[in-house]
Short mmCIF file of C-alpha atoms in Angstrom, two decimals:
data_model
loop_
_atom_site.label_atom_id
_atom_site.label_comp_id
_atom_site.label_asym_id
_atom_site.label_seq_id
_atom_site.Cartn_x
_atom_site.Cartn_y
_atom_site.Cartn_z
CA MET A 1 0.00 0.00 0.00
CA GLU A 2 1.33 3.38 -0.98
CA GLN A 3 1.90 5.93 1.76
CA GLY A 4 -0.45 8.41 0.07
CA GLU A 5 -3.26 5.86 -0.02
CA LEU A 6 -2.79 5.10 3.68
CA PHE A 7 -2.91 8.78 4.63
CA ILE A 8 -6.19 9.26 2.70
CA GLN A 9 -7.70 6.41 4.69
CA THR A 10 -6.59 7.79 8.07
CA GLU A 11 -7.15 11.53 7.71
CA ASN A 12 -10.71 11.49 9.11
CA LEU A 13 -10.25 9.02 11.94
CA PHE A 14 -11.25 11.56 14.58
CA GLU A 15 -14.76 11.94 13.12
CA ARG A 16 -15.15 8.16 13.18
CA LEU A 17 -13.97 8.04 16.79
CA CYS A 18 -16.50 10.68 17.84
CA SER A 19 -19.48 8.83 16.41
CA LYS A 20 -21.83 7.41 19.02
CA GLY A 21 -21.75 4.06 17.22
CA MET A 22 -17.98 3.74 17.61
CA LEU A 23 -18.10 4.79 21.27
CA TRP A 24 -20.85 2.23 21.84
CA LYS A 25 -18.60 -0.46 20.36
CA GLY A 26 -15.85 0.74 22.67
CA PHE A 27 -18.13 0.38 25.69
CA ARG A 28 -19.14 -3.11 24.60
CA ALA A 29 -15.45 -4.12 24.53
CA VAL A 30 -14.88 -2.57 27.97
CA LYS A 31 -17.89 -4.41 29.40
CA ALA A 32 -16.71 -7.72 27.95
CA ASN A 33 -13.30 -7.25 29.53
CA GLY A 34 -14.71 -6.30 32.94
CA GLY A 35 -12.37 -4.92 35.56
CA SER A 36 -12.52 -2.62 38.55
CA PRO A 37 -13.34 1.12 38.53
CA GLY A 38 -10.84 3.95 38.22
CA ILE A 39 -10.28 6.85 40.59
CA ASP A 40 -13.90 8.07 40.22
CA GLN A 41 -15.16 4.68 41.54
CA VAL A 42 -17.70 4.42 38.70
CA THR A 43 -18.21 0.74 37.83
CA VAL A 44 -19.07 -0.71 34.43
CA GLU A 45 -22.58 -1.44 35.72
CA ALA A 46 -23.08 2.13 36.97
CA PHE A 47 -21.81 3.55 33.66
CA GLU A 48 -24.17 1.29 31.71
CA LYS A 49 -27.21 2.47 33.68
CA HIS A 50 -26.79 5.89 32.06
CA LEU A 51 -25.10 4.67 28.88
CA GLU A 52 -26.92 6.94 26.43
CA LYS A 53 -26.18 10.04 28.50
CA GLU A 54 -22.55 9.02 29.09
CA LEU A 55 -21.82 8.38 25.41
CA VAL A 56 -23.46 11.62 24.30
CA GLN A 57 -21.37 13.47 26.91
CA LEU A 58 -18.17 11.78 25.72
CA LYS A 59 -18.98 12.59 22.10
CA THR A 60 -19.62 16.25 22.97
CA GLU A 61 -16.43 16.57 25.01
CA LEU A 62 -14.30 14.95 22.32
CA GLU A 63 -15.69 17.10 19.51
CA SER A 64 -15.21 20.32 21.51
CA TRP A 65 -11.80 19.28 22.88
CA ASN A 66 -13.10 19.57 26.44
CA TYR A 67 -12.33 15.90 27.01
CA LYS A 68 -9.56 15.35 29.55
CA PRO A 69 -8.57 11.83 30.64
CA LYS A 70 -8.46 11.34 34.39
CA PRO A 71 -5.32 9.99 36.12
CA VAL A 72 -5.23 6.21 36.35
CA ARG A 73 -5.51 4.39 39.68
CA ARG A 74 -2.22 2.74 40.63
CA VAL A 75 -2.35 -0.98 41.41
CA GLU A 76 0.64 -3.10 42.44
CA ILE A 77 0.67 -6.79 41.47
CA PRO A 78 3.32 -9.03 43.11
CA LYS A 79 5.63 -10.81 40.66
CA PRO A 80 6.28 -14.55 41.14
CA ASN A 81 10.04 -13.96 41.46
CA GLY A 82 9.77 -10.94 43.75
CA GLY A 83 9.08 -7.26 43.23
CA VAL A 84 5.85 -5.79 41.90
CA ARG A 85 4.33 -5.01 38.52
CA LEU A 86 2.80 -1.53 38.35
CA LEU A 87 -0.62 -1.46 36.71
CA GLY A 88 -2.93 1.48 36.14
CA VAL A 89 -6.72 1.36 36.09
CA PRO A 90 -8.33 4.08 33.94
CA CYS A 91 -11.87 5.29 34.60
CA ILE A 92 -14.59 3.54 32.56
CA ARG A 93 -15.21 6.58 30.31
CA ASP A 94 -11.50 6.76 29.50
CA ARG A 95 -11.42 3.02 28.81
CA VAL A 96 -14.30 3.51 26.36
CA VAL A 97 -12.32 6.14 24.44
CA GLN A 98 -9.18 3.98 24.46
CA ALA A 99 -11.03 0.84 23.37
CA SER A 100 -12.61 2.81 20.51
CA LEU A 101 -9.18 4.14 19.51
CA LYS A 102 -7.78 0.61 19.53
CA MET A 103 -10.54 -0.59 17.19
CA LEU A 104 -9.73 2.21 14.75
CA LEU A 105 -5.94 1.88 14.90
CA GLU A 106 -5.44 -1.89 15.03
CA PRO A 107 -6.52 -2.54 11.41
CA ILE A 108 -4.02 0.13 10.30
CA PHE A 109 -1.01 -1.14 12.22
CA ASP A 110 -1.46 -4.88 12.78
CA PRO A 111 -1.26 -6.05 9.12
CA GLU A 112 2.22 -4.54 8.86
CA PHE A 113 3.56 -5.99 12.11
CA SER A 114 6.15 -8.76 11.87
CA ASP A 115 5.06 -12.38 11.55
CA SER A 116 7.49 -13.04 14.43
CA SER A 117 5.49 -10.81 16.80
CA TYR A 118 2.90 -12.82 18.74
CA GLY A 119 1.74 -10.80 21.76
CA PHE A 120 -1.50 -8.78 21.96
CA ARG A 121 -2.46 -9.49 18.36
CA PRO A 122 -5.67 -10.89 16.86
CA GLY A 123 -5.21 -14.46 15.73
CA LYS A 124 -1.86 -14.86 17.50
CA LYS A 125 -1.26 -17.13 20.51
CA GLN A 126 1.55 -18.05 22.89
CA ARG A 127 1.54 -21.56 21.50
CA GLN A 128 2.46 -20.25 18.04
CA ALA A 129 5.41 -18.34 19.49
CA ILE A 130 6.68 -21.41 21.34
CA GLU A 131 6.31 -23.62 18.25
CA ALA A 132 8.26 -21.08 16.18
CA ALA A 133 11.02 -20.98 18.80
CA GLN A 134 11.11 -24.76 18.83
CA GLY A 135 11.46 -24.78 15.04
CA TYR A 136 14.47 -22.45 15.14
CA VAL A 137 16.21 -24.66 17.70
CA GLN A 138 15.51 -27.78 15.64
CA GLU A 139 17.11 -26.00 12.67
CA GLY A 140 20.33 -25.77 14.67
CA LYS A 141 19.92 -22.23 15.98
CA GLU A 142 20.24 -23.34 19.58
CA HIS A 143 22.13 -20.30 20.89
CA VAL A 144 19.64 -17.76 22.24
CA VAL A 145 19.95 -14.04 22.80
CA ASP A 146 17.47 -13.50 25.64
CA ILE A 147 16.86 -9.75 25.99
CA ASP A 148 15.12 -8.41 29.08
CA LEU A 149 13.81 -4.85 28.93
CA SER A 150 13.75 -3.14 32.31
CA LYS A 151 10.27 -1.75 33.14
CA PHE A 152 9.45 -1.59 29.44
CA PHE A 153 5.90 -0.23 29.67
CA ASP A 154 6.98 2.38 32.22
CA THR A 155 9.90 3.70 30.16
CA ILE A 156 8.43 4.10 26.66
CA ASN A 157 9.47 7.45 25.21
CA HIS A 158 6.31 9.44 24.41
CA ASP A 159 7.81 11.54 21.61
CA ARG A 160 9.17 8.52 19.73
CA LEU A 161 5.91 6.61 20.19
CA LEU A 162 3.78 9.48 18.85
CA MET A 163 6.22 9.93 15.98
CA ARG A 164 5.79 6.28 14.99
CA VAL A 165 2.00 6.50 15.21
CA GLY A 166 2.17 9.60 13.01
CA LEU A 167 4.02 7.66 10.29
CA LYS A 168 0.79 5.81 9.53
CA VAL A 169 -1.94 8.08 10.88
CA ALA A 170 -2.50 11.35 9.02
CA ASP A 171 -5.13 12.72 11.42
CA LYS A 172 -3.13 14.83 13.88
CA ARG A 173 -6.12 15.04 16.22
CA ILE A 174 -5.73 11.32 16.91
CA ILE A 175 -2.05 11.86 17.73
CA ARG A 176 -2.99 14.69 20.09
CA LEU A 177 -5.61 12.55 21.83
CA ILE A 178 -3.14 9.70 22.35
CA GLY A 179 -0.70 12.22 23.80
CA LEU A 180 -3.35 13.42 26.27
CA THR A 181 -3.97 9.80 27.28
CA LEU A 182 -0.28 9.06 27.79
CA ARG A 183 0.16 12.16 29.97
CA SER A 184 -3.00 11.74 32.07
CA GLY A 185 -1.02 11.02 35.25
CA VAL A 186 -1.18 8.38 37.99
CA MET A 187 -2.92 8.66 41.35
CA THR A 188 -1.04 6.99 44.21
CA GLU A 189 -2.18 7.33 47.82
CA GLY A 190 -4.31 10.35 46.98
CA SER A 191 -1.54 12.19 45.14
CA VAL A 192 -1.40 12.64 41.36
CA GLN A 193 1.99 12.06 39.76
CA PRO A 194 2.67 13.25 36.19
CA THR A 195 3.47 10.67 33.52
CA ARG A 196 6.28 11.97 31.31
CA GLU A 197 7.12 8.54 29.91
CA GLY A 198 5.58 5.10 29.66
CA THR A 199 2.18 3.72 28.72
CA THR A 200 -0.19 2.33 31.34
CA GLN A 201 -0.34 -1.44 31.76
CA GLY A 202 -4.01 -2.12 32.27
CA SER A 203 -5.37 0.29 29.67
CA PRO A 204 -7.08 -1.00 26.49
CA LEU A 205 -4.75 0.95 24.18
CA SER A 206 -1.44 0.08 25.85
CA PRO A 207 -0.87 -3.37 24.26
CA LEU A 208 -1.25 -1.98 20.73
CA LEU A 209 1.02 0.99 21.48
CA SER A 210 3.67 -1.35 22.91
CA ASN A 211 3.70 -3.27 19.64
CA VAL A 212 3.97 0.00 17.69
CA VAL A 213 7.12 0.77 19.71
CA LEU A 214 8.72 -2.67 19.41
CA ASP A 215 7.84 -3.07 15.73
CA GLU A 216 10.91 -0.90 15.15
CA LEU A 217 13.02 -3.63 16.78
CA ASP A 218 11.26 -6.34 14.75
CA LYS A 219 11.90 -4.57 11.46
CA GLU A 220 15.60 -4.14 12.30
CA LEU A 221 15.97 -7.83 13.21
CA GLU A 222 14.25 -8.82 9.96
CA LYS A 223 16.54 -6.50 7.99
CA ARG A 224 19.54 -8.29 9.53
CA GLY A 225 18.09 -11.68 8.58
CA LEU A 226 17.82 -12.85 12.20
CA SER A 227 15.40 -15.49 13.46
CA PHE A 228 13.43 -14.32 16.49
CA CYS A 229 10.23 -14.64 18.46
CA ARG A 230 8.73 -11.72 20.35
CA PHE A 231 5.75 -11.81 22.69
CA ALA A 232 5.19 -8.27 24.03
CA ASP A 233 8.53 -7.25 25.57
CA ASP A 234 9.77 -10.86 25.82
CA CYS A 235 12.14 -11.28 22.85
CA ASN A 236 14.42 -14.23 22.02
CA ILE A 237 16.79 -14.24 19.04
CA PHE A 238 18.10 -17.59 17.73
CA VAL A 239 21.56 -18.02 16.15
CA ARG A 240 23.96 -20.88 15.42
CA SER A 241 27.00 -20.01 17.53
CA LYS A 242 27.97 -18.50 20.86
CA LYS A 243 30.15 -15.92 19.14
CA ALA A 244 27.24 -14.79 16.95
CA SER A 245 24.92 -14.59 19.97
CA GLU A 246 27.35 -12.33 21.84
CA ARG A 247 27.73 -10.08 18.81
CA VAL A 248 23.94 -9.83 18.38
CA MET A 249 23.43 -9.09 22.08
CA ASP A 250 25.84 -6.15 21.90
CA SER A 251 24.43 -4.64 18.70
CA VAL A 252 20.75 -5.08 19.60
CA SER A 253 21.28 -3.67 23.11
CA LEU A 254 22.89 -0.63 21.50
CA LEU A 255 19.88 -0.20 19.19
CA LEU A 256 17.40 -0.49 22.04
CA GLU A 257 19.14 1.94 24.35
CA GLN A 258 20.64 4.56 22.07
CA LYS A 259 18.05 4.76 19.29
CA MET A 260 14.83 3.49 20.86
CA LYS A 261 15.49 5.07 24.30
CA LEU A 262 14.64 1.86 26.20
CA VAL A 263 16.56 0.22 29.05
CA VAL A 264 18.11 -3.25 28.77
CA ASN A 265 18.31 -5.13 32.05
CA ARG A 266 21.90 -6.34 31.89
CA GLU A 267 21.51 -8.63 34.90
CA LYS A 268 18.57 -10.58 33.47
CA SER A 269 19.53 -10.48 29.78
CA LYS A 270 21.82 -13.32 28.70
CA VAL A 271 23.19 -15.41 25.88
CA ALA A 272 22.82 -19.14 26.47
CA LEU A 273 21.78 -22.43 24.96
CA ALA A 274 18.03 -22.81 24.49
CA SER A 275 17.94 -25.44 27.25
CA ALA A 276 18.96 -22.74 29.75
CA VAL A 277 16.48 -20.09 28.58
CA LYS A 278 12.85 -19.67 29.68
CA PHE A 279 10.45 -18.33 27.03
CA LEU A 280 6.80 -17.81 27.99
CA GLY A 281 7.17 -20.30 30.84
CA MET A 282 8.65 -22.97 28.58
CA THR A 283 12.15 -24.29 27.90
CA ILE A 284 13.32 -26.07 24.73
CA VAL A 285 15.52 -29.06 25.59
CA CYS A 286 16.94 -31.19 22.76
CA GLY A 287 14.38 -29.64 20.45
CA MET A 288 11.46 -30.58 22.70
CA VAL A 289 9.28 -28.12 24.63
CA THR A 290 9.08 -28.60 28.40
CA ILE A 291 7.55 -26.52 31.18
CA SER A 292 10.29 -24.48 32.85
CA ALA A 293 11.19 -25.29 36.45
CA GLN A 294 10.12 -21.80 37.54
CA ALA A 295 6.71 -22.10 35.87
CA MET A 296 6.19 -25.56 37.40
CA GLU A 297 7.05 -24.30 40.87
CA LYS A 298 4.59 -21.43 40.47
CA ALA A 299 1.86 -23.86 39.33
CA ASN A 300 2.53 -26.18 42.30
CA LEU A 301 2.23 -23.27 44.73
CA LYS A 302 -1.06 -22.24 43.14
CA LEU A 303 -2.38 -25.79 43.29
CA GLY A 304 -1.44 -25.95 46.96
CA GLU A 305 -3.48 -22.81 47.61
CA LEU A 306 -6.53 -24.01 45.70
CA ILE A 307 -6.77 -27.66 46.83
CA PRO A 308 -7.42 -27.85 50.58
CA ARG A 309 -6.56 -30.77 52.81
CA GLY A 310 -9.53 -33.00 53.54
CA SER A 311 -10.86 -32.25 50.11
CA SER A 312 -14.50 -31.53 50.92
CA LYS A 313 -14.24 -28.51 48.61
CA VAL A 314 -12.30 -30.15 45.77
CA ILE A 315 -15.14 -29.84 43.24
CA GLU A 316 -15.62 -26.16 44.00
CA ARG A 317 -11.90 -25.44 43.85
CA SER A 318 -11.46 -27.49 40.66
CA ARG A 319 -13.58 -24.92 38.83
CA ARG A 320 -11.01 -22.29 39.76
CA LEU A 321 -8.27 -24.51 38.28
CA GLN A 322 -9.88 -24.57 34.83
CA PRO A 323 -8.19 -21.38 33.50
CA MET A 324 -4.76 -22.74 34.50
CA VAL A 325 -5.44 -26.13 32.92
CA SER A 326 -6.75 -24.48 29.75
CA ARG A 327 -3.68 -22.28 29.46
CA LEU A 328 -1.32 -25.25 29.85
CA GLY A 329 -3.37 -27.07 27.21
CA GLU A 330 -2.83 -24.19 24.77
CA LEU A 331 0.90 -24.16 25.35
CA LEU A 332 1.59 -27.90 25.18
#
């Protein structure tokens, strides 16, 4: 597709966003996803009770540029290996706008994303990423460059992100609206902190924006003829020798830090044989996929919490195990 053709298609996106029909679709996506309220404590159910009024108000505010996203509510989720993951919960009305934006932008960006990118994409699954990684190892590319990005979502450079969105979206009003969303701030313990970098984990738009950022990495790896699998910010590159893996680690780290303004976690990043690398909870040993020791330990701990001694509640608890069993079934 020629650049001129793409710009013609995207120059009136803002009018499409502001239509009540598009905002209604955005609400439907928010309702399907569920979740807790933002800082205004308005639930999905409460928003839906006055849906017509709320959507008309949103439409009016957007069209008059009186719309201002509220700060997100900070939530800390413990990580299995220690530390916390910082999430942000936007208000329902802001989630409606973001979900509507995602519906408009995804058909523009997703078709041009790399085939080796698997996270947060329609029709892509973790199982496909693991099978691709397994295929590379079976080809003899058993040396892995395992790159860990430190606090990726929290360190995304706003200017570079908006620049990359602007390469495919001609409507500058959409760029401005995304900028307002990125800079909406975070409320922690009653105090609002500005957000000068990063995109909120927990917002409907964040997964797509993260892929827009890391598509630059994907395109560079493809240009170099490298085999890789990326799921969100989890990226493994597969090469045939230790020397090549060390060289790739140095050059890609330089790209990420100096050009893309991201931070490589030097302590967690490594070059190693595939059998010593965990990818999406799996390890590839002798060309075969196995559940990593860390993922198995986490599953055992969860099972211990859910299955009580005495077992009078086993049937009830087994229902809570179904998502875990289903996920393992997808991966294996």
